[in-house]
Coordinates of C-alpha atoms and ligand atoms in Angstrom, one line a residue:
Chain A
M1 CA -66.6 69.3 -11.8
S2 CA -70.4 70.0 -10.9
V3 CA -69.5 70.4 -7.1
F4 CA -67.4 73.5 -7.7
D5 CA -70.5 74.5 -10.0
G6 CA -72.1 75.1 -7.1
L7 CA -69.3 77.3 -5.4
K8 CA -69.5 79.3 -9.1
F9 CA -71.5 82.9 -8.6
R10 CA -73.7 84.0 -10.8
R11 CA -74.3 87.9 -11.1
V12 CA -78.2 87.8 -10.5
Y13 CA -79.7 90.1 -8.1
S14 CA -82.2 88.8 -4.7
P15 CA -82.7 89.1 -1.5
I16 CA -80.0 87.1 0.0
H17 CA -78.1 88.9 -2.7
N18 CA -77.8 91.6 -1.3
L19 CA -77.2 90.1 2.4
D20 CA -74.3 91.6 4.3
P21 CA -71.5 88.7 3.5
R22 CA -70.0 88.6 6.4
I23 CA -73.9 88.3 8.6
K24 CA -74.0 85.4 5.6
F25 CA -70.9 84.6 7.2
I26 CA -72.2 84.0 10.4
Y27 CA -75.0 83.1 9.9
V28 CA -73.7 79.8 7.2
C29 CA -71.1 79.2 10.4
A30 CA -74.2 79.2 12.9
I31 CA -75.5 76.3 10.7
F32 CA -72.6 74.7 10.5
V33 CA -72.2 74.9 14.3
A34 CA -75.0 73.1 14.6
A35 CA -74.8 70.3 12.7
I36 CA -71.9 69.8 14.3
I37 CA -73.1 69.0 17.9
F38 CA -75.8 67.1 16.2
W39 CA -75.5 63.3 15.3
E40 CA -79.1 62.7 15.3
L41 CA -81.0 61.8 12.1
L42 CA -83.8 64.4 13.0
P43 CA -82.5 67.7 14.0
L44 CA -80.2 67.7 10.8
I45 CA -82.9 66.7 8.2
I46 CA -84.9 70.1 10.1
L47 CA -81.0 71.4 9.4
F48 CA -81.4 70.4 6.3
L49 CA -84.7 72.0 5.6
I50 CA -84.2 75.5 7.3
Q51 CA -81.7 76.4 3.8
V52 CA -84.7 75.9 1.3
P53 CA -86.3 79.1 1.3
F54 CA -82.7 80.7 1.1
V55 CA -82.3 79.1 -1.7
I56 CA -85.4 79.7 -3.4
L57 CA -85.5 83.5 -2.3
A58 CA -82.3 83.6 -3.7
G59 CA -83.6 81.8 -7.0
V60 CA -80.3 79.8 -7.5
Q61 CA -82.1 76.3 -7.4
R62 CA -80.6 74.9 -10.4
Q63 CA -77.4 75.4 -9.1
W64 CA -77.9 74.4 -6.0
L65 CA -79.2 71.2 -7.1
R66 CA -76.7 70.2 -9.5
S67 CA -73.9 72.0 -6.8
M68 CA -75.9 68.4 -4.4
R69 CA -76.0 66.3 -7.5
G70 CA -72.5 66.4 -7.2
A71 CA -71.5 66.1 -4.1
A72 CA -73.7 63.3 -3.6
F73 CA -70.8 60.8 -4.9
L74 CA -68.7 61.3 -2.0
A75 CA -71.7 61.2 0.4
T76 CA -72.4 57.9 -0.9
I77 CA -68.6 56.9 0.0
I78 CA -69.2 58.6 3.6
F79 CA -72.5 56.7 4.1
S80 CA -71.2 53.0 3.9
T81 CA -68.0 54.0 5.0
N82 CA -69.9 55.0 8.3
F83 CA -72.8 52.3 7.4
I84 CA -69.9 49.7 7.3
F85 CA -67.5 50.1 9.9
S86 CA -70.0 50.6 12.1
F87 CA -72.2 48.1 11.8
I88 CA -68.8 45.4 11.6
G89 CA -67.9 46.9 14.4
A90 CA -71.1 46.5 16.6
G91 CA -70.8 42.9 15.8
Y92 CA -72.8 42.8 13.0
V93 CA -76.6 44.0 15.0
D94 CA -79.1 46.2 14.2
P95 CA -78.7 47.1 11.6
A96 CA -81.6 49.6 11.5
Y97 CA -79.5 51.6 14.0
Y98 CA -76.9 52.0 12.0
L99 CA -78.7 52.8 8.8
E100 CA -80.1 55.8 11.0
Y101 CA -76.7 56.7 11.6
A102 CA -74.4 56.2 8.4
S103 CA -77.8 58.9 6.8
A104 CA -76.7 61.3 9.9
M105 CA -73.7 61.9 9.4
T106 CA -74.4 61.5 5.7
L107 CA -76.9 64.5 6.0
R108 CA -74.5 66.3 8.1
F109 CA -71.7 66.9 5.3
I110 CA -74.4 68.0 2.8
V111 CA -76.4 70.5 5.0
L112 CA -72.4 71.4 5.6
I113 CA -72.4 71.7 2.2
E114 CA -75.7 73.0 1.1
S115 CA -75.1 75.7 3.6
F116 CA -71.5 76.6 1.7
S117 CA -73.5 76.4 -1.8
V118 CA -75.7 79.3 -0.6
F119 CA -73.1 81.2 0.1
F120 CA -70.8 80.6 -3.0
L121 CA -73.6 81.3 -5.0
T122 CA -75.0 83.7 -3.4
T123 CA -71.6 86.5 -2.9
S124 CA -69.7 87.6 -5.5
P125 CA -65.8 87.4 -4.8
D126 CA -66.0 91.2 -5.0
H127 CA -68.5 91.6 -2.4
L128 CA -66.1 89.0 -0.3
G129 CA -63.1 90.4 -0.7
L130 CA -64.9 94.3 0.8
A131 CA -66.2 92.6 3.7
L132 CA -62.8 90.8 4.6
E133 CA -60.8 94.2 4.3
Q134 CA -63.9 95.8 6.3
T135 CA -62.7 93.4 9.3
R136 CA -59.8 94.7 9.1
I137 CA -57.2 92.2 7.9
P138 CA -54.5 92.6 5.8
Y139 CA -55.2 93.1 2.3
E140 CA -53.0 90.7 1.6
F141 CA -54.6 88.4 2.3
C142 CA -58.1 89.3 1.4
F143 CA -56.8 89.4 -1.6
A144 CA -55.4 86.2 -2.4
F145 CA -58.4 84.7 -0.7
T146 CA -61.0 86.4 -3.1
T147 CA -58.8 85.3 -5.9
A148 CA -58.7 82.5 -5.3
V149 CA -62.5 82.0 -4.4
R150 CA -62.5 83.1 -7.8
F151 CA -60.3 80.9 -9.6
V152 CA -62.2 77.6 -8.3
P153 CA -64.4 78.1 -11.9
V154 CA -61.2 78.4 -13.8
L155 CA -59.6 75.7 -12.6
A156 CA -62.5 73.9 -12.5
E157 CA -62.4 74.4 -16.9
E158 CA -59.0 74.0 -16.5
A159 CA -59.3 70.6 -14.9
Q160 CA -61.8 69.3 -18.3
T161 CA -59.1 70.4 -20.2
I162 CA -56.8 68.1 -18.8
M163 CA -59.2 65.4 -18.8
D164 CA -60.2 65.5 -22.2
A165 CA -56.2 65.9 -23.5
Q166 CA -55.4 63.2 -21.0
K167 CA -59.0 61.3 -23.0
A168 CA -57.5 62.1 -26.5
R169 CA -53.8 59.8 -25.1
G170 CA -55.7 56.6 -24.3
L171 CA -56.6 57.0 -20.7
E172 CA -59.6 55.8 -19.7
L173 CA -60.6 56.6 -15.9
E174 CA -62.7 54.2 -15.5
R175 CA -60.5 51.5 -16.5
G176 CA -59.7 48.7 -13.2
N177 CA -60.2 48.1 -9.5
F178 CA -60.5 50.8 -7.1
L179 CA -56.9 51.5 -6.5
K180 CA -56.4 51.3 -10.4
R181 CA -58.8 53.6 -10.8
I182 CA -57.4 55.9 -8.6
R183 CA -54.3 55.7 -9.7
N184 CA -55.3 57.3 -13.2
Y185 CA -56.4 61.0 -12.0
I186 CA -52.6 61.2 -11.4
P187 CA -52.3 62.4 -15.6
I188 CA -54.9 65.0 -14.5
L189 CA -53.9 66.3 -10.9
I190 CA -50.5 66.5 -11.7
P191 CA -50.9 68.8 -14.5
L192 CA -53.8 70.8 -13.1
I193 CA -51.9 71.2 -10.0
V194 CA -48.8 72.3 -12.1
S195 CA -50.8 74.6 -14.0
A196 CA -52.2 76.7 -10.7
I197 CA -48.7 76.8 -9.7
R198 CA -47.4 78.5 -12.0
R199 CA -50.1 80.6 -13.2
S200 CA -50.0 81.5 -9.6
L201 CA -46.5 82.9 -10.5
E202 CA -47.3 84.4 -13.5
L203 CA -50.3 86.0 -11.9
A204 CA -48.1 87.5 -9.3
E205 CA -45.4 88.9 -11.0
A206 CA -47.7 90.3 -13.5
M207 CA -49.1 91.6 -10.9
E208 CA -46.2 93.2 -9.7
S209 CA -45.4 94.7 -13.2
R210 CA -48.4 96.9 -12.6
A211 CA -47.2 98.2 -9.6
W212 CA -49.6 95.8 -7.4
G213 CA -49.3 97.7 -3.9
A214 CA -47.7 101.1 -4.5
T215 CA -50.0 102.8 -2.7
E216 CA -49.9 102.7 1.1
N217 CA -53.1 103.0 1.6
R218 CA -56.2 102.0 0.2
T219 CA -59.3 103.1 0.3
N220 CA -62.2 101.3 -1.3
L221 CA -65.2 103.0 -3.8
Y222 CA -68.0 100.8 -2.4
V223 CA -68.2 100.3 1.5
L224 CA -70.5 98.1 3.2
K225 CA -73.6 99.0 5.1
M226 CA -76.0 96.9 7.9
H227 CA -79.6 97.2 5.9
R228 CA -82.9 95.5 7.5
G229 CA -82.4 92.2 5.8
D230 CA -79.2 91.9 7.6
F231 CA -80.9 92.6 10.9
V232 CA -83.2 90.2 10.5
L233 CA -80.8 88.0 9.4
I234 CA -79.3 87.5 12.6
A235 CA -82.2 87.4 14.5
V236 CA -82.6 84.6 12.6
T237 CA -79.0 82.9 13.1
I238 CA -78.8 83.3 16.9
L239 CA -81.9 81.6 17.5
I240 CA -81.6 78.8 15.1
L241 CA -78.3 78.4 17.6
A242 CA -79.9 79.4 20.5
V243 CA -82.4 76.6 20.2
A244 CA -80.3 74.1 18.8
I245 CA -77.6 74.9 21.7
Y246 CA -81.0 74.0 24.3
I247 CA -83.0 71.7 22.7
R248 CA -78.6 69.5 22.7
L249 CA -78.3 70.6 26.2
F250 CA -82.0 69.7 27.5
F251 CA -83.8 67.4 25.3
G252 CA -83.0 64.0 24.1
I253 CA -83.7 63.7 20.3
P254 CA -85.9 60.5 19.7
S255 CA -84.1 58.5 17.0
L256 CA -86.0 58.2 13.7
N257 CA -86.3 53.8 14.5
E258 CA -88.1 54.9 17.8
L259 CA -90.6 56.6 16.5
L260 CA -91.2 54.8 13.9
G261 CA -91.2 51.9 16.1
S262 CA -93.8 53.3 18.6
F263 CA -96.2 53.9 15.8
S264 CA -95.8 50.0 14.4
Chain B
M1 CA -62.2 59.1 -43.3
I2 CA -64.3 61.8 -41.3
E3 CA -67.8 62.6 -41.9
A4 CA -69.9 65.4 -40.5
K5 CA -73.1 65.5 -41.4
N6 CA -75.1 69.0 -39.8
V7 CA -73.3 69.1 -36.5
Y8 CA -74.4 71.5 -34.6
F9 CA -73.4 71.7 -30.9
T10 CA -73.8 73.6 -28.1
Y11 CA -71.7 74.4 -25.0
P12 CA -73.4 73.6 -20.7
N13 CA -73.7 77.4 -20.6
D14 CA -76.0 77.7 -23.9
V15 CA -73.3 79.0 -25.8
E16 CA -73.5 77.6 -29.6
A17 CA -70.2 76.8 -30.5
L18 CA -70.8 75.5 -34.2
K19 CA -74.0 76.1 -35.9
G20 CA -74.4 72.9 -39.0
V21 CA -71.5 72.2 -39.8
S22 CA -71.1 69.5 -43.0
L23 CA -67.7 68.2 -44.3
T24 CA -66.4 65.0 -45.6
I25 CA -62.6 64.6 -45.6
K26 CA -60.5 62.0 -47.1
N27 CA -57.7 59.6 -46.1
G28 CA -54.9 61.6 -46.7
E29 CA -56.0 65.3 -47.1
F30 CA -53.9 67.5 -45.1
V31 CA -56.6 70.5 -44.2
A32 CA -55.8 73.6 -42.3
I33 CA -58.5 74.7 -40.4
M34 CA -58.7 78.6 -40.3
G35 CA -61.0 82.0 -39.0
E36 CA -61.1 84.0 -36.1
N37 CA -60.8 83.5 -32.4
G38 CA -63.9 81.3 -30.4
A39 CA -64.9 80.8 -34.1
G40 CA -65.2 77.2 -32.9
K41 CA -62.2 75.4 -34.6
T42 CA -61.5 73.3 -31.5
T43 CA -65.0 72.9 -30.6
L44 CA -65.1 71.3 -34.2
V45 CA -61.8 69.1 -34.2
K46 CA -62.4 67.8 -30.0
H47 CA -65.9 65.8 -32.6
F48 CA -63.2 64.1 -34.4
N49 CA -61.9 61.9 -31.8
G50 CA -65.4 61.8 -29.6
L51 CA -64.2 64.2 -27.2
L52 CA -67.8 66.4 -27.6
K53 CA -71.1 64.8 -29.5
P54 CA -73.5 66.3 -32.0
T55 CA -75.7 68.4 -30.4
T56 CA -77.5 67.3 -33.2
G57 CA -76.3 66.4 -36.5
T58 CA -73.6 62.8 -36.8
V59 CA -69.8 62.6 -37.0
H60 CA -68.5 59.3 -38.4
I61 CA -64.9 58.7 -38.6
D62 CA -64.6 55.7 -40.9
G63 CA -67.8 55.3 -39.9
V64 CA -68.4 55.1 -36.7
N65 CA -70.3 57.3 -35.2
T66 CA -68.9 58.6 -32.8
T67 CA -71.7 57.9 -29.8
K68 CA -71.2 54.7 -30.1
V69 CA -67.4 53.8 -29.0
S70 CA -65.3 55.8 -26.3
V71 CA -63.5 58.4 -27.2
A72 CA -60.1 55.8 -26.0
T73 CA -61.0 53.6 -28.7
L74 CA -61.3 56.5 -31.2
A75 CA -57.8 57.6 -30.3
R76 CA -56.3 54.6 -31.1
N77 CA -56.3 56.3 -35.5
V78 CA -57.2 60.0 -34.1
G79 CA -54.4 61.6 -32.6
F80 CA -54.7 64.8 -30.9
V81 CA -52.7 67.8 -30.2
F82 CA -53.6 70.4 -28.3
Q83 CA -53.1 74.0 -28.0
N84 CA -51.3 74.5 -24.5
P85 CA -48.6 71.2 -23.3
D86 CA -48.9 71.6 -19.7
H87 CA -52.7 70.3 -19.6
Q88 CA -51.2 66.9 -20.1
L89 CA -47.5 67.0 -18.9
F90 CA -48.0 64.9 -15.8
S91 CA -45.0 62.4 -15.9
E92 CA -41.2 63.0 -14.4
T93 CA -39.4 63.1 -17.3
V94 CA -39.9 63.5 -21.1
E95 CA -39.2 59.6 -22.2
E96 CA -42.2 58.3 -19.8
E97 CA -44.4 61.7 -20.7
I98 CA -44.1 59.6 -24.8
A99 CA -44.3 56.5 -23.3
F100 CA -47.6 57.5 -21.3
A101 CA -50.1 57.4 -24.5
L102 CA -47.9 53.6 -25.5
K103 CA -49.0 52.0 -22.0
N104 CA -52.8 53.0 -22.7
F105 CA -52.8 51.5 -26.3
G106 CA -51.2 48.0 -24.8
F107 CA -48.2 48.3 -27.0
K108 CA -45.6 45.5 -26.6
E109 CA -42.1 46.6 -24.8
K110 CA -40.0 46.6 -27.2
I111 CA -42.5 48.2 -29.7
I112 CA -42.7 51.2 -26.6
K113 CA -39.4 51.6 -26.9
R114 CA -38.8 52.2 -31.0
R115 CA -41.2 54.1 -31.1
L116 CA -40.8 56.8 -28.1
T117 CA -36.3 56.4 -30.1
W118 CA -38.3 57.2 -33.2
A119 CA -40.7 59.7 -31.4
L120 CA -37.5 61.7 -30.0
N121 CA -35.9 61.6 -32.8
L122 CA -37.8 63.5 -35.5
L123 CA -38.8 66.4 -32.4
D124 CA -35.2 66.8 -31.9
L125 CA -35.4 65.9 -28.1
T126 CA -33.3 63.8 -27.8
K127 CA -31.2 65.5 -25.2
Y128 CA -34.2 65.7 -23.3
R129 CA -35.2 62.0 -23.2
K130 CA -33.9 61.9 -19.4
T131 CA -35.1 65.8 -18.4
S132 CA -38.9 66.8 -16.4
P133 CA -41.1 67.9 -19.0
F134 CA -42.0 71.2 -16.0
M135 CA -38.2 72.0 -16.8
L136 CA -38.5 72.3 -20.4
S137 CA -38.8 76.2 -22.6
G138 CA -43.2 76.8 -23.7
G139 CA -42.2 75.5 -27.8
E140 CA -39.7 72.6 -26.2
R141 CA -43.0 71.1 -24.2
K142 CA -45.2 71.5 -26.7
R143 CA -42.9 69.7 -29.1
V144 CA -43.0 67.0 -26.4
A145 CA -47.0 67.0 -26.5
L146 CA -46.3 66.2 -30.0
A147 CA -44.0 64.1 -29.6
S148 CA -46.7 62.1 -27.2
V149 CA -48.8 62.1 -29.7
L150 CA -47.3 60.8 -32.8
A151 CA -45.6 58.1 -31.1
W152 CA -48.2 55.8 -31.4
N153 CA -49.0 57.1 -35.3
P154 CA -52.4 57.4 -35.7
K155 CA -54.5 57.5 -38.9
I156 CA -55.5 60.8 -38.5
L157 CA -53.9 63.5 -35.9
M158 CA -55.3 66.8 -35.4
L159 CA -52.9 69.8 -34.5
D160 CA -54.2 72.7 -32.5
E161 CA -52.1 75.8 -32.8
P162 CA -49.1 73.6 -33.9
T163 CA -46.5 76.0 -34.6
I164 CA -47.2 78.8 -31.5
G165 CA -43.9 79.2 -30.3
Q166 CA -42.0 77.4 -32.8
D167 CA -39.1 78.6 -33.6
Y168 CA -38.8 78.9 -37.7
R169 CA -36.0 75.4 -38.2
Q170 CA -38.7 74.0 -36.3
K171 CA -41.6 75.1 -38.3
E172 CA -39.7 74.3 -40.8
K173 CA -38.6 70.3 -39.6
L174 CA -43.0 70.6 -38.6
L175 CA -43.5 71.1 -42.4
Q176 CA -41.2 68.5 -43.4
F177 CA -42.4 66.0 -41.3
I178 CA -46.7 66.9 -42.3
L179 CA -45.8 66.5 -46.1
Q180 CA -44.0 63.0 -44.8
M181 CA -47.0 62.1 -43.8
K182 CA -49.3 62.5 -46.3
A183 CA -46.8 60.7 -48.7
Q184 CA -47.6 57.6 -46.2
R185 CA -51.7 58.3 -46.5
K186 CA -52.5 60.0 -43.5
T187 CA -55.1 62.7 -42.4
V188 CA -53.6 65.9 -40.9
I189 CA -55.6 68.0 -39.7
I190 CA -54.2 71.6 -38.5
V191 CA -56.1 74.3 -36.4
T192 CA -54.3 77.3 -37.2
H193 CA -53.9 81.0 -37.0
D194 CA -51.0 81.1 -38.6
V195 CA -50.9 82.1 -42.9
E196 CA -47.7 82.0 -43.8
F197 CA -47.1 78.3 -42.5
V198 CA -50.4 77.2 -44.5
A199 CA -49.0 79.2 -47.7
E200 CA -46.2 77.3 -47.8
C201 CA -47.6 73.6 -47.3
S202 CA -50.9 74.0 -49.1
P203 CA -52.9 72.4 -46.8
R204 CA -57.5 72.4 -48.7
I205 CA -59.2 74.7 -46.4
L206 CA -62.4 75.1 -43.9
L207 CA -62.9 78.8 -43.3
M208 CA -64.7 79.3 -40.5
R209 CA -67.1 82.1 -39.1
K210 CA -69.3 82.0 -35.9
G211 CA -69.9 78.4 -35.7
R212 CA -70.1 78.4 -39.8
I213 CA -68.0 76.8 -42.0
V214 CA -67.7 79.9 -44.5
A215 CA -65.2 78.7 -47.6
D216 CA -63.9 75.2 -48.6
G217 CA -60.6 74.4 -51.3
E218 CA -57.7 75.0 -52.0
A219 CA -55.3 77.3 -50.5
R220 CA -54.6 78.7 -53.6
K221 CA -57.8 79.7 -53.7
V222 CA -58.4 81.1 -50.2
L223 CA -56.2 82.7 -49.4
T224 CA -56.1 84.9 -52.3
N225 CA -59.5 86.4 -51.5
P226 CA -59.7 88.8 -50.0
E227 CA -63.6 89.5 -49.4
I228 CA -64.2 86.3 -47.7
L229 CA -60.5 86.5 -45.8
T230 CA -61.5 89.8 -43.6
Q231 CA -64.8 88.1 -42.9
A232 CA -62.5 85.4 -41.2
S233 CA -60.3 88.2 -39.4
I234 CA -57.0 86.8 -42.0
V235 CA -54.6 88.8 -44.2
P236 CA -53.2 86.5 -47.0
P237 CA -50.5 85.9 -47.0
Q238 CA -47.3 88.9 -47.7
I239 CA -46.4 86.9 -50.9
T240 CA -50.3 87.4 -52.1
Q241 CA -50.7 90.9 -50.8
I242 CA -47.5 92.0 -53.8
F243 CA -49.4 90.4 -55.7
L244 CA -53.1 91.7 -54.7
Q245 CA -51.4 95.0 -55.6
L246 CA -49.9 95.1 -58.4
S247 CA -53.0 93.6 -60.3
D248 CA -53.0 96.5 -62.6
F249 CA -49.6 94.8 -64.0
Q250 CA -51.6 91.4 -65.5
L251 CA -49.9 89.4 -62.6
P252 CA -52.1 86.4 -61.7
K253 CA -54.2 86.9 -58.8
E254 CA -53.4 83.1 -57.2
V255 CA -50.3 83.0 -56.3
I256 CA -49.3 81.8 -52.2
D257 CA -45.8 80.7 -52.1
V258 CA -41.9 81.9 -53.0
Y259 CA -41.1 79.7 -56.1
K260 CA -44.5 80.8 -57.9
A261 CA -44.0 84.1 -57.4
R262 CA -40.0 84.8 -57.8
E263 CA -40.9 83.0 -61.7
K264 CA -43.8 85.6 -62.8
L265 CA -41.5 88.0 -61.2
L266 CA -39.3 87.1 -63.6
N267 CA -41.5 86.6 -66.5
L268 CA -42.6 90.9 -65.9
L269 CA -39.3 91.5 -65.9
E270 CA -38.3 90.2 -69.2
A271 CA -41.1 91.3 -71.0
K272 CA -39.8 94.6 -69.5
A273 CA -37.1 94.6 -70.6
K274 CA -37.7 93.3 -74.1
Ligands
LIG1 N1 -66.0 74.6 -22.3 C1 -66.7 75.8 -22.9 N2 -67.0 76.0 -22.3 C2 -67.9 77.2 -22.7 N3 -68.1 77.5 -23.8 C3 -67.4 77.5 -24.8 C4 -65.9 76.1 -23.9 N4 -64.9 76.3 -25.2 C5 -65.2 77.0 -26.0 N5 -66.0 77.9 -25.5 C6 -67.1 79.1 -26.3 O1 -67.7 78.3 -27.9 C7 -66.9 79.1 -29.0 C8 -66.1 78.5 -30.4 O2 -64.6 78.1 -28.9 P1 -63.4 77.5 -29.7 O3 -62.6 77.1 -28.8 O4 -64.2 76.2 -30.9 O5 -63.0 78.9 -30.7 P2 -62.1 78.4 -31.5 O6 -62.0 78.5 -33.2 O7 -60.4 77.3 -31.2 O8 -60.8 79.6 -31.2 P3 -59.0 80.5 -30.4 O9 -59.0 80.7 -32.1 O10 -59.2 81.4 -30.3 O11 -58.4 78.6 -30.4 C9 -66.0 80.4 -28.4 O12 -67.3 81.8 -28.7 C10 -66.6 80.1 -26.9 O13 -66.3 81.5 -25.8
LIG2 MG1 -59.1 77.1 -30.5

């Protein structure tokens, strides 16, 4: 469940935490776009490294590392399927090229997870809700969204309890072949989904009993304002995106294989 | 036999939930673990079937160190019914739900059928055999969860809050069942806040507070000791409260059950009449 740990906000303060969530979100989207337009390993490595200073500035290295470790399993799957299928598809030639290709695909996934993780680790759900509201999205949607985000860690904890309960009834997750192992997760997923649905219905009832939505015009105690840091981040975002697009359009990117090859 | 030696346990978020718990529970004992919310009761019993391993210290079940074997292996002998039934129900019918663990443990088809019928009967669930567990009421779901564990007849049975949401008749049946288990020399451990229920079945009581065991003894002794109980946020059973209030009349203080109370009060009345 450590993937979820990487999305769990902790109330600490740093220059990154104080940034306007809207800007941070735009930044994440920019990284997203940049990661999608490149399929070569080299630029993806750079994209990956660009975000390390953010992590360090925000002081969330430990949680971030944990989420990276959590993503490792999916990353391995992405790597092996990409490698196996492209390599076989190409007729078993040039393994180095396909290794690099598979690594790039995997790194793309990791960059996406990384940026999302930085975003969620440094943005409080309240802040996020505020940001959404101030972009004029109807309050119902904002509320649903922030509640969903807020419940991610709760859900992760619940998944752990459910796993314990089923193990106590003799369920062995690591038993059997690949298909059987996937099937082993049914007794965990169903209670998780059912209790999430049940909880959401109960939450709705409890909220309505407490007069949710009774006032027509909600006002906010806090209002988001842009600060100097936010403008810096905007500049950085635009720069990254512009450079990325420029390189994509006007340069051929050498593969790592070629680079290394030219040295030897 | 359960043996815990100086068990400390810290959750990943640095909450130290157990701070040096040592205890021995012999085969055939009936134990109630009580104490305030967050005292570490659930954390402790999760050590007994290996779901949690001590940070330091050791737990042995029948001489086997829990760190050496899987939960599934331990679970064959140690049944644990969780506090919230919704954390385990997933099958289409009550019947399948109860058979789940039996299949996991590799019981034969014939035995599964027999144990299934037995468990359904015991917990009054036969009429829901083909019903989806999700359609049942809270108390009934709790019973399905209980049945699904009882079905494989573990040597040690642990129940986390078994009486929550149960009406009087079901509590009475649960009590009968526990006594039956006791007669078969099975170990039963319940975690509960239900003082009246505990007073009625009079087990050995382990009182916990802030990750430590603060009292360990017969129900008659522990439940009638107001100082210890206040510490653990527990009110004595009502019968006991009356006897504590009536201490001027030379009545014994250590009374927790109705029959004994009746006897003592009748004696008092007779003495007065003379
Ligand atoms: N999964 C967990 N992660 C972190 N801390 C936990 C976890 N489960 C319990 N704790 C903490 O450990 C302590 C003991 O919890 P535990 O669940 O054992 O209490 P309990 O005695 O069973 O309480 P209750 O009567 O409410 O069921 C509490 O302070 C709780 O906050
Ligand atoms: Mg508990």
